XYZ file of C-alpha atoms in Angstrom:
645
model
C 0.000 0.000 0.000
C 2.793 2.451 0.880
C 4.472 1.671 -2.419
C 1.317 2.388 -4.443
C 0.716 5.657 -2.574
C 4.293 6.755 -3.313
C 3.687 6.276 -7.032
C 0.162 7.664 -7.449
C 0.202 10.570 -4.980
C 2.083 12.848 -7.447
C -0.523 12.064 -10.107
C -3.299 13.166 -7.767
C -1.476 16.406 -6.983
C -0.817 17.071 -10.660
C -4.464 16.480 -11.578
C -5.801 18.783 -8.862
C -3.353 21.580 -9.701
C -3.807 21.191 -13.455
C -7.594 20.922 -13.538
C -8.511 23.315 -10.750
C -5.453 25.571 -10.543
C -7.180 28.632 -11.945
C -10.045 28.221 -9.533
C -8.102 27.483 -6.346
C -5.142 29.778 -7.058
C -1.360 29.362 -7.062
C -0.878 28.953 -3.321
C -3.436 26.174 -3.052
C -1.995 24.416 -6.104
C 1.471 24.577 -4.551
C 0.133 23.255 -1.251
C -1.641 20.305 -2.892
C 1.268 19.237 -5.102
C 3.884 19.605 -2.371
C 1.724 17.779 0.180
C 1.312 14.911 -2.267
C 5.045 14.856 -2.974
C 5.918 14.854 0.735
C 3.492 11.965 1.232
C 5.037 10.171 -1.749
C 8.571 10.603 -0.409
C 7.610 9.351 3.060
C 5.898 6.302 1.578
C 8.686 5.706 -0.953
C 11.449 5.788 1.656
C 9.363 3.635 4.013
C 8.778 1.050 1.279
C 12.522 1.028 0.563
C 13.392 0.503 4.235
C 10.808 -2.257 4.607
C 12.149 -4.126 1.594
C 15.886 -3.728 2.122
C 16.283 -3.581 5.867
C 13.176 -5.285 7.265
C 12.934 -8.162 4.820
C 9.564 -7.347 3.246
C 8.813 -9.738 0.367
C 9.303 -8.629 -3.208
C 6.512 -9.075 -5.689
C 4.130 -7.540 -8.176
C 1.088 -5.485 -7.237
C -1.535 -5.959 -9.991
C -3.847 -3.044 -10.689
C -5.798 -3.862 -13.858
C -5.683 -5.637 -17.194
C -4.476 -3.091 -19.698
C -4.117 -4.661 -23.160
C -5.511 -8.019 -24.286
C -5.076 -8.674 -28.015
C -4.646 -12.317 -29.009
C -1.327 -13.591 -27.638
C -0.286 -10.073 -26.648
C -1.346 -8.969 -23.211
C -0.083 -6.430 -20.731
C -1.303 -5.805 -17.221
C -1.053 -2.594 -15.259
C 1.042 -3.650 -12.287
C 3.680 -2.270 -9.932
C 6.933 -4.193 -9.596
C 8.310 -4.122 -6.061
C 11.936 -5.172 -5.881
C 15.215 -3.621 -4.780
C 15.905 -1.836 -8.065
C 12.458 -0.252 -8.226
C 12.450 0.560 -4.502
C 15.792 2.380 -4.755
C 14.577 4.409 -7.717
C 11.185 5.242 -6.173
C 12.809 6.410 -2.924
C 15.343 8.530 -4.803
C 12.869 10.072 -7.255
C 10.289 10.989 -4.628
C 12.869 12.445 -2.229
C 14.736 14.593 -4.753
C 11.562 15.650 -6.575
C 9.967 16.745 -3.288
C 12.944 18.956 -2.452
C 12.806 20.478 -5.942
C 9.078 21.181 -5.502
C 9.760 22.994 -2.227
C 12.665 24.945 -3.732
C 10.393 26.022 -6.600
C 8.166 27.980 -4.211
C 10.899 30.574 -3.777
C 12.398 30.356 -7.247
C 9.078 30.812 -9.084
C 7.666 33.417 -6.672
C 8.140 36.214 -9.197
C 7.342 34.186 -12.297
C 6.463 36.493 -15.161
C 4.170 33.854 -16.644
C 1.725 34.105 -13.721
C 0.641 30.469 -14.060
C 2.513 28.879 -11.178
C -0.276 26.336 -10.720
C 0.486 25.008 -14.192
C 4.211 24.770 -13.431
C 3.641 22.722 -10.282
C 1.156 20.498 -12.074
C 3.782 19.746 -14.722
C 6.452 19.063 -12.075
C 4.233 16.507 -10.350
C 3.255 14.961 -13.680
C 6.957 14.603 -14.487
C 7.547 12.882 -11.139
C 4.617 10.491 -11.653
C 5.764 9.521 -15.145
C 9.223 8.647 -13.849
C 7.759 6.667 -10.949
C 5.577 4.750 -13.367
C 8.634 4.010 -15.488
C 10.744 2.607 -12.659
C 7.913 0.585 -11.119
C 6.709 -0.990 -14.381
C 6.348 -4.752 -14.578
C 6.390 -4.942 -18.359
C 7.910 -3.100 -21.284
C 4.679 -1.455 -22.433
C 4.073 0.094 -19.036
C 7.705 1.159 -18.906
C 7.264 2.712 -22.356
C 4.231 4.600 -21.061
C 6.364 6.179 -18.341
C 9.169 6.653 -20.856
C 6.937 8.714 -23.129
C 5.368 10.409 -20.127
C 8.666 11.929 -19.026
C 9.228 12.980 -22.637
C 5.885 14.784 -22.697
C 6.473 16.415 -19.312
C 9.946 17.551 -20.343
C 8.455 19.158 -23.453
C 5.923 21.037 -21.334
C 8.475 22.164 -18.748
C 11.336 23.088 -21.079
C 8.870 25.211 -23.036
C 7.117 26.536 -19.931
C 8.016 30.103 -20.927
C 6.409 29.408 -24.303
C 6.364 33.054 -25.376
C 10.158 32.944 -25.650
C 11.139 31.607 -29.097
C 14.262 29.969 -27.660
C 12.188 28.021 -25.110
C 9.764 26.778 -27.745
C 12.626 25.721 -30.020
C 14.382 23.906 -27.155
C 11.206 22.040 -26.223
C 10.668 20.952 -29.819
C 14.297 19.885 -30.120
C 14.099 17.728 -26.996
C 10.858 16.144 -28.183
C 12.064 15.386 -31.713
C 15.513 14.047 -30.773
C 13.969 11.737 -28.201
C 11.541 10.391 -30.772
C 14.524 9.188 -32.793
C 15.821 7.175 -29.877
C 12.322 5.982 -28.995
C 11.963 4.394 -32.423
C 14.829 2.057 -31.542
C 13.266 1.339 -28.153
C 9.890 0.522 -29.746
C 11.550 -1.875 -32.198
C 13.368 -3.482 -29.266
C 10.067 -4.033 -27.462
C 8.625 -5.632 -30.601
C 11.590 -7.998 -30.929
C 11.341 -8.955 -27.261
C 7.723 -9.974 -27.817
C 8.548 -11.879 -31.004
C 11.338 -13.715 -29.228
C 9.737 -14.478 -25.861
C 6.024 -14.266 -26.668
C 5.618 -11.780 -23.819
C 6.778 -8.392 -22.603
C 6.274 -9.192 -18.907
C 9.618 -9.002 -17.103
C 9.015 -12.167 -15.110
C 8.294 -14.211 -18.221
C 11.135 -12.705 -20.277
C 13.829 -13.033 -17.624
C 12.702 -16.513 -16.702
C 13.192 -17.708 -20.295
C 16.607 -16.165 -20.968
C 18.466 -19.480 -20.944
C 15.975 -21.069 -23.340
C 16.646 -18.520 -26.100
C 20.409 -18.249 -25.897
C 20.948 -19.464 -29.465
C 18.138 -17.485 -31.103
C 19.117 -15.338 -34.099
C 17.686 -12.568 -36.241
C 18.363 -11.858 -39.893
C 18.903 -8.119 -40.198
C 20.527 -6.118 -43.022
C 21.603 -9.273 -44.809
C 23.410 -10.716 -41.795
C 22.552 -13.157 -39.052
C 22.818 -11.724 -35.539
C 22.236 -13.181 -32.112
C 18.826 -12.095 -30.893
C 20.114 -10.748 -27.593
C 22.638 -8.542 -29.378
C 19.954 -6.965 -31.568
C 17.588 -6.466 -28.644
C 20.347 -4.970 -26.514
C 21.453 -2.465 -29.147
C 17.881 -1.378 -29.944
C 17.062 -0.848 -26.286
C 20.275 1.110 -25.857
C 19.406 3.368 -28.793
C 16.336 4.346 -26.806
C 18.542 4.913 -23.780
C 20.897 7.090 -25.850
C 18.060 9.501 -26.564
C 16.662 9.725 -23.057
C 20.075 9.780 -21.366
C 21.659 12.166 -23.881
C 24.550 10.070 -25.129
C 26.776 11.330 -27.915
C 24.896 11.723 -31.180
C 21.509 12.083 -29.463
C 22.744 14.455 -26.770
C 22.054 17.723 -28.575
C 18.740 18.374 -26.825
C 20.189 18.384 -23.308
C 22.082 21.720 -23.226
C 19.159 23.525 -24.867
C 16.857 22.143 -22.161
C 18.367 24.838 -19.914
C 15.783 27.203 -21.427
C 13.323 25.929 -18.847
C 13.252 27.212 -15.247
C 16.180 25.982 -13.137
C 14.069 23.574 -11.015
C 13.148 21.853 -14.282
C 16.824 21.455 -15.126
C 17.443 19.923 -11.709
C 14.535 17.499 -12.044
C 15.482 16.427 -15.575
C 19.170 15.978 -14.802
C 19.074 14.548 -11.301
C 16.035 12.387 -10.642
C 13.964 11.777 -13.738
C 14.352 11.785 -17.494
C 18.047 11.325 -18.146
C 18.393 8.494 -15.613
C 15.747 6.428 -17.412
C 18.232 4.928 -19.878
C 20.580 3.809 -17.102
C 17.669 2.211 -15.275
C 16.632 0.376 -18.444
C 20.094 -1.148 -18.812
C 20.037 -2.355 -15.194
C 16.510 -3.720 -15.508
C 17.481 -5.737 -18.577
C 20.701 -7.046 -17.034
C 19.507 -10.692 -17.290
C 19.382 -10.323 -21.089
C 22.242 -7.882 -21.659
C 24.730 -9.963 -19.714
C 24.502 -12.509 -22.544
C 25.027 -9.884 -25.257
C 28.738 -8.989 -25.113
C 28.636 -7.152 -28.428
C 25.811 -4.892 -27.279
C 27.582 -4.276 -23.964
C 30.760 -3.347 -25.826
C 28.763 -0.807 -27.818
C 27.271 0.571 -24.584
C 30.756 0.924 -23.080
C 32.160 2.649 -26.166
C 29.326 5.181 -26.387
C 29.363 5.818 -22.646
C 33.130 6.343 -22.477
C 33.158 8.566 -25.556
C 30.290 10.629 -24.152
C 32.012 11.023 -20.777
C 35.130 12.404 -22.425
C 33.350 14.479 -25.082
C 30.989 16.217 -22.653
C 33.799 16.901 -20.186
C 35.863 18.655 -22.862
C 32.899 20.810 -23.882
C 32.117 21.699 -20.267
C 35.575 23.260 -19.933
C 34.763 25.999 -22.462
C 31.126 26.901 -21.706
C 30.277 30.189 -20.002
C 26.617 29.692 -19.109
C 26.545 28.369 -15.530
C 23.660 25.980 -16.246
C 25.162 24.673 -19.480
C 28.396 23.759 -17.707
C 26.406 21.666 -15.237
C 24.313 20.242 -18.095
C 27.393 18.941 -19.881
C 28.558 17.585 -16.546
C 25.356 15.533 -16.411
C 25.965 14.279 -19.931
C 29.475 13.205 -18.916
C 28.372 11.522 -15.683
C 25.714 9.562 -17.549
C 28.523 8.315 -19.762
C 30.208 6.998 -16.612
C 27.049 5.108 -15.694
C 26.854 3.478 -19.108
C 30.495 2.462 -18.898
C 29.664 0.615 -15.679
C 26.643 -1.057 -17.268
C 28.652 -1.902 -20.380
C 31.305 -3.825 -18.416
C 28.623 -5.686 -16.457
C 28.743 -3.654 -13.238
C 25.074 -2.641 -13.315
C 25.115 -2.255 -9.547
C 27.848 0.387 -9.804
C 25.883 2.282 -12.457
C 22.820 2.491 -10.190
C 25.043 3.415 -7.233
C 26.422 6.376 -9.182
C 22.911 7.230 -10.397
C 21.812 7.432 -6.741
C 24.674 9.621 -5.519
C 24.603 11.709 -8.687
C 20.945 12.550 -8.047
C 21.861 14.303 -4.822
C 24.919 16.250 -5.888
C 23.633 17.146 -9.344
C 20.327 18.417 -7.955
C 22.386 20.351 -5.421
C 24.550 21.900 -8.138
C 21.608 22.923 -10.313
C 19.638 24.386 -7.441
C 22.740 26.186 -6.196
C 23.172 27.614 -9.694
C 19.529 28.663 -9.497
C 20.274 30.437 -6.226
C 23.115 32.303 -7.951
C 20.867 33.237 -10.882
C 18.198 34.381 -8.426
C 20.753 36.560 -6.636
C 22.143 37.967 -9.900
C 18.797 39.149 -11.317
C 18.568 36.198 -13.760
C 22.123 36.520 -15.066
C 23.572 33.145 -16.181
C 26.851 34.109 -17.875
C 29.754 33.419 -15.514
C 31.811 36.103 -17.268
C 29.438 38.651 -15.706
C 29.721 37.290 -12.183
C 32.579 37.159 -9.655
C 33.026 38.423 -6.135
C 29.905 36.721 -4.776
C 31.257 34.468 -2.056
C 30.980 37.065 0.713
C 27.527 38.171 -0.450
C 25.845 34.748 -0.684
C 27.985 32.590 1.630
C 25.476 29.790 2.160
C 25.038 29.274 -1.583
C 28.827 29.355 -1.905
C 29.217 26.634 0.731
C 26.607 24.471 -0.979
C 28.419 24.832 -4.296
C 31.584 23.610 -2.574
C 29.790 20.496 -1.352
C 28.343 19.763 -4.792
C 31.695 20.244 -6.488
C 33.535 18.065 -3.978
C 31.022 15.288 -4.564
C 31.157 15.670 -8.343
C 34.949 15.823 -8.316
C 35.172 12.563 -6.382
C 36.943 13.987 -3.341
C 36.948 11.819 -0.205
C 34.647 11.384 1.743
C 31.918 12.871 -0.455
C 29.464 10.666 -2.354
C 31.097 10.873 -5.760
C 34.354 9.492 -4.378
C 32.724 6.127 -3.713
C 30.471 5.797 -6.749
C 32.554 7.363 -9.520
C 35.745 5.632 -8.439
C 33.850 2.342 -8.429
C 33.051 2.796 -12.115
C 36.690 3.289 -13.066
C 37.626 0.258 -10.988
C 34.917 -1.807 -12.695
C 36.161 -0.762 -16.143
C 39.674 -1.922 -15.255
C 38.391 -5.104 -13.594
C 36.542 -6.104 -16.764
C 39.927 -7.139 -18.271
C 38.760 -6.363 -21.798
C 39.995 -3.998 -24.476
C 36.743 -2.023 -24.434
C 36.971 -1.910 -20.641
C 40.421 -0.363 -20.949
C 39.030 2.222 -23.357
C 36.333 3.021 -20.826
C 38.869 3.302 -18.012
C 41.187 5.750 -19.765
C 38.379 7.894 -21.170
C 36.717 8.221 -17.776
C 40.052 8.828 -16.056
C 40.795 11.785 -18.328
C 37.197 12.907 -17.852
C 37.756 12.830 -14.068
C 40.542 15.394 -14.496
C 38.392 17.568 -16.748
C 35.377 17.254 -14.429
C 37.354 18.599 -11.490
C 38.788 21.349 -13.718
C 35.473 22.686 -15.065
C 33.788 22.346 -11.653
C 36.343 24.616 -9.984
C 36.439 26.870 -13.015
C 32.714 27.385 -12.457
C 33.210 27.939 -8.729
C 36.030 30.451 -9.130
C 34.489 32.388 -12.030
C 31.183 32.643 -10.199
C 32.263 33.464 -6.661
C 35.839 34.773 -6.741
C 37.752 37.613 -8.321
C 36.543 41.140 -8.867
C 32.819 41.601 -9.605
C 32.210 41.735 -13.345
C 28.501 42.542 -13.257
C 26.915 45.962 -13.477
C 26.841 47.962 -10.266
C 23.062 47.921 -10.328
C 23.022 44.108 -10.447
C 25.638 43.803 -7.701
C 23.686 46.192 -5.506
C 20.749 43.782 -5.500
C 22.719 40.574 -4.840
C 21.160 38.772 -1.878
C 20.955 35.315 -0.381
C 17.980 33.212 -1.449
C 14.987 32.765 0.879
C 14.938 29.918 3.382
C 12.449 27.938 1.307
C 15.204 27.654 -1.314
C 18.128 27.178 1.059
C 16.486 24.384 3.072
C 16.399 21.916 0.148
C 20.027 22.801 -0.630
C 21.077 21.778 2.878
C 19.213 18.448 2.706
C 20.661 17.673 -0.721
C 24.119 18.547 0.590
C 23.677 15.949 3.339
C 22.872 13.349 0.680
C 25.791 14.480 -1.485
C 28.084 14.066 1.494
C 26.968 10.802 3.085
C 25.076 8.766 0.448
C 28.260 7.162 -0.871
C 29.641 5.895 2.411
C 26.189 4.823 3.678
C 25.189 2.713 0.662
C 28.493 1.482 -0.751
C 28.622 -1.883 1.004
C 25.001 -2.710 0.271
C 25.023 -1.675 -3.379
C 28.448 -2.827 -4.606
C 30.256 -4.274 -1.591
C 30.195 -7.711 -0.032
C 26.443 -7.493 0.625
C 25.383 -6.638 -2.914
C 23.727 -9.990 -3.674
C 21.581 -9.825 -0.559
C 20.675 -6.223 -1.330
C 19.750 -6.555 -4.986
C 18.244 -10.053 -4.911
C 16.825 -10.951 -8.313
C 16.260 -7.349 -9.404
C 19.734 -7.329 -11.015
C 20.850 -10.716 -12.316
C 24.193 -11.316 -13.974
C 25.787 -14.235 -15.805
C 27.767 -16.817 -13.899
C 31.015 -15.710 -15.541
C 30.525 -12.032 -14.628
C 33.091 -11.443 -11.863
C 33.595 -7.702 -12.240
C 32.402 -6.763 -8.750
C 34.556 -9.479 -7.216
C 37.638 -8.460 -9.199
C 37.168 -4.828 -8.157
C 38.365 -5.830 -4.699
C 41.820 -6.887 -5.944
C 43.092 -4.103 -8.174
C 46.552 -2.520 -8.331
C 46.885 0.359 -5.897
C 47.535 2.883 -8.647
C 44.213 2.044 -10.296
C 42.340 2.741 -7.078
C 44.232 5.974 -6.428
C 44.261 7.376 -9.966
C 40.735 8.906 -9.961
C 41.494 10.889 -6.809
C 44.911 11.942 -8.096
C 43.505 13.090 -11.435
C 40.677 14.903 -9.679
C 43.064 16.796 -7.420
C 45.201 17.664 -10.440
C 42.114 19.086 -12.138
C 41.302 21.206 -9.089
C 44.887 22.452 -8.922
C 44.907 23.319 -12.616
C 41.682 25.308 -12.313
C 43.070 27.156 -9.290
C 46.224 28.034 -11.236
C 44.314 29.151 -14.331
C 41.593 31.215 -12.681
C 42.992 32.320 -9.314
C 46.778 32.453 -9.428
C 47.243 33.495 -13.053
C 43.850 34.305 -14.623
C 45.458 35.378 -17.881
C 46.422 31.824 -18.826
C 43.008 30.788 -20.303
C 42.938 33.819 -22.597
C 46.473 33.197 -23.808
C 45.718 29.532 -24.472
C 42.580 30.452 -26.417
C 44.632 32.883 -28.505
C 47.374 30.296 -29.100
C 44.914 27.560 -30.135
C 41.908 29.419 -31.582
C 40.643 26.479 -33.643
C 40.653 24.134 -30.644
C 38.958 26.762 -28.477
C 36.214 27.382 -31.045
C 35.796 23.629 -31.451
C 35.051 23.237 -27.742
C 33.077 26.462 -27.446
C 30.841 25.313 -30.314
C 30.364 21.877 -28.709
C 32.266 19.930 -31.363
C 29.981 21.527 -34.002
C 27.315 18.847 -33.586
C 24.478 21.344 -34.023
C 26.090 22.823 -37.107
C 26.705 19.353 -38.541
C 23.099 18.298 -37.999
C 21.916 21.580 -39.462
C 23.997 20.984 -42.587
C 23.325 17.252 -42.982
C 19.726 16.984 -41.791
C 17.891 20.242 -41.146
C 18.735 22.113 -44.354
C 18.131 19.153 -46.721
C 14.879 18.428 -44.918
C 13.761 22.046 -45.235
C 14.714 22.061 -48.915
C 12.742 18.878 -49.509
C 9.796 20.260 -47.549
C 9.867 23.487 -49.574
C 10.011 21.474 -52.824
C 7.066 19.321 -51.801
C 5.206 22.429 -50.716
C 5.837 24.548 -53.816
C 5.698 21.763 -56.418
C 3.705 18.996 -54.818
C 1.198 21.038 -52.865
C 0.862 24.439 -54.534
C 1.483 23.355 -58.165
C -0.023 19.851 -58.286
C -2.405 19.267 -55.404
C -3.808 22.801 -55.391
C -2.881 23.777 -58.947
C -4.729 21.054 -60.891
C -8.162 21.508 -59.297
C -7.709 25.276 -59.296
C -6.909 25.150 -63.030
C -9.937 22.990 -63.764
C -12.051 25.320 -61.712
C -10.738 28.259 -63.743
C -11.733 26.542 -67.014
C -15.164 25.780 -65.656
C -15.473 29.368 -64.519
C -14.661 30.662 -68.016
C -17.141 28.276 -69.633
C -19.812 29.233 -67.174
C -19.161 32.905 -67.870
C -19.637 32.287 -71.613
C -22.842 30.352 -70.997
C -24.150 33.156 -68.851
C -23.648 35.616 -71.721
C -25.922 33.469 -73.926
C -28.796 33.935 -71.504
C -30.207 37.285 -72.743
C -33.721 36.972 -71.292
C -35.304 37.797 -74.691
C -38.172 35.477 -75.809
C -37.541 36.329 -79.459
C -33.897 35.265 -79.223
C -34.902 31.990 -77.531
C -37.555 31.293 -80.224
C -35.059 32.005 -82.995
C -32.516 29.639 -81.361
C -35.151 26.904 -81.145
C -36.000 27.424 -84.836
C -32.354 27.122 -85.873
C -32.045 23.953 -83.784
C -35.154 22.461 -85.360
C -33.871 23.208 -88.885
C -30.545 21.536 -88.059
C -32.266 18.489 -86.574
C -34.548 18.006 -89.612
C -31.643 18.492 -92.007
C -29.555 15.820 -90.255
C -32.550 13.452 -90.176
C -33.188 13.830 -93.946
C -29.476 13.478 -94.695
C -29.234 10.089 -92.973
C -32.488 8.770 -94.543
C -31.067 9.042 -98.072
């Protein structure tokens, strides 16, 4: 019962605020949605404690029959196991804190529809909860599309801004590309197993080990095809390289939206999907190699781009993209438990970083460019301290949460003892250096040095209200202690007892075991590289702040390459957007205007001319009509006599 309340309470709050928000007002809508979220978080955490620490039985809570079409059937049911319980507890807790923070952040919203904003936030939370508690792929896909819809509504919340509308459309369209692969994966799962219910599919994994598909003229193992298609869906939702282009533009939405998307909901869906399908993926080494390659490449790519961005939210957005790459590296080498562990800790410190950035933006009269900040640490000291905590966790500094979870991923990549694992290790190790560098670059540019904003802006700098600072403090506690509290249960000696059957791996998967016997330098290297990144940022932006400018002048092409995000947007514009627009214009001008509209319009014009001529024959004179009849009669008789001869 607690579990069901945790999942459906946000839906109730969203419905009340969305349907009756105008009538009850903003304050009442906020009260309803936040009350429902607090109730959901209490129930979600309680259900997690009961399952993991009090030995409550796992199972499936059926709600209703959803689809029944011949051999295809799908029930509406809630899956209650360790993986779902962890995700439900995390989503409800972080989403509740973001709801509370939004009271202060949206207090002066120029849109004047705060009830709608809170309704969307709760809808977003419900969709993610439905995704992580699904007992079959169709229900999971419902939640998957639900978070896509909610992200579209929230990114474009300020719909009167052209940039917000374009960003919302971009997120929606790019995710549809990935979702096509996911939908095909669901179809192949049903064709292979005759069901999309997780219990049935995972119970029959051994029976279909040798199954194959014939695709693109080649024969492939079924599990490899399924794994790659499902991962294509994950690439879209979790913003991996190639389908990542929507994520930075999503910063057009209010900052609480950015925190919810990046920390607790949408982008974590792909990582969850990989962990949920671990019983199948563990027998698809080719698909896992692809996952590792994309994840490692994304981690490195996004970290390089983050070093050159100047918008405070975009730096953190690329950080999310990079950290998701870490999670996929862990899943790709078979350490699904480590990927979920980092997902859990990342939720706390990334929500903290985004909301801290929101506090800075709030203090700076909506300024987001770090080049127009500086000198803030004495003026907003609490926000400054919270940014320190978030950065220490993100940088993997002991004893903060990221130290335990991010280091575990690098150790898992090395412990895989594969070539692709080595690629993942070195990419993420370099990314660890860059992560620490851009994190402290952000900290120093924002809070230190001489103020670079206008005097009028600096005169109004103030600390955020308590309703915004309270959630920051609670998230900081999670960012500090979540790693050390959950490490042993999630990836340590107790991991099998903790996860049960929610994450199942092949008998020859010994990555977690081999992580305990690594060379010392492997274990120390993430911390060493992180500290080097912090030191480099301190040198560049505190000791000798002229160095970055000189480097940009010395290597202008490299600087522009990073500043323009590897030119992915420009490449897609050249290869996809412009040809598509040209084709659309051709079909419009030739196909629509000339053919579809032109032909009937031309025929209508001919008919119009003929009708006009016929009208001129109608004079209204009886004598003319009688004469015409006489002429016709003469012609008729003449023809008749001619043919009788």
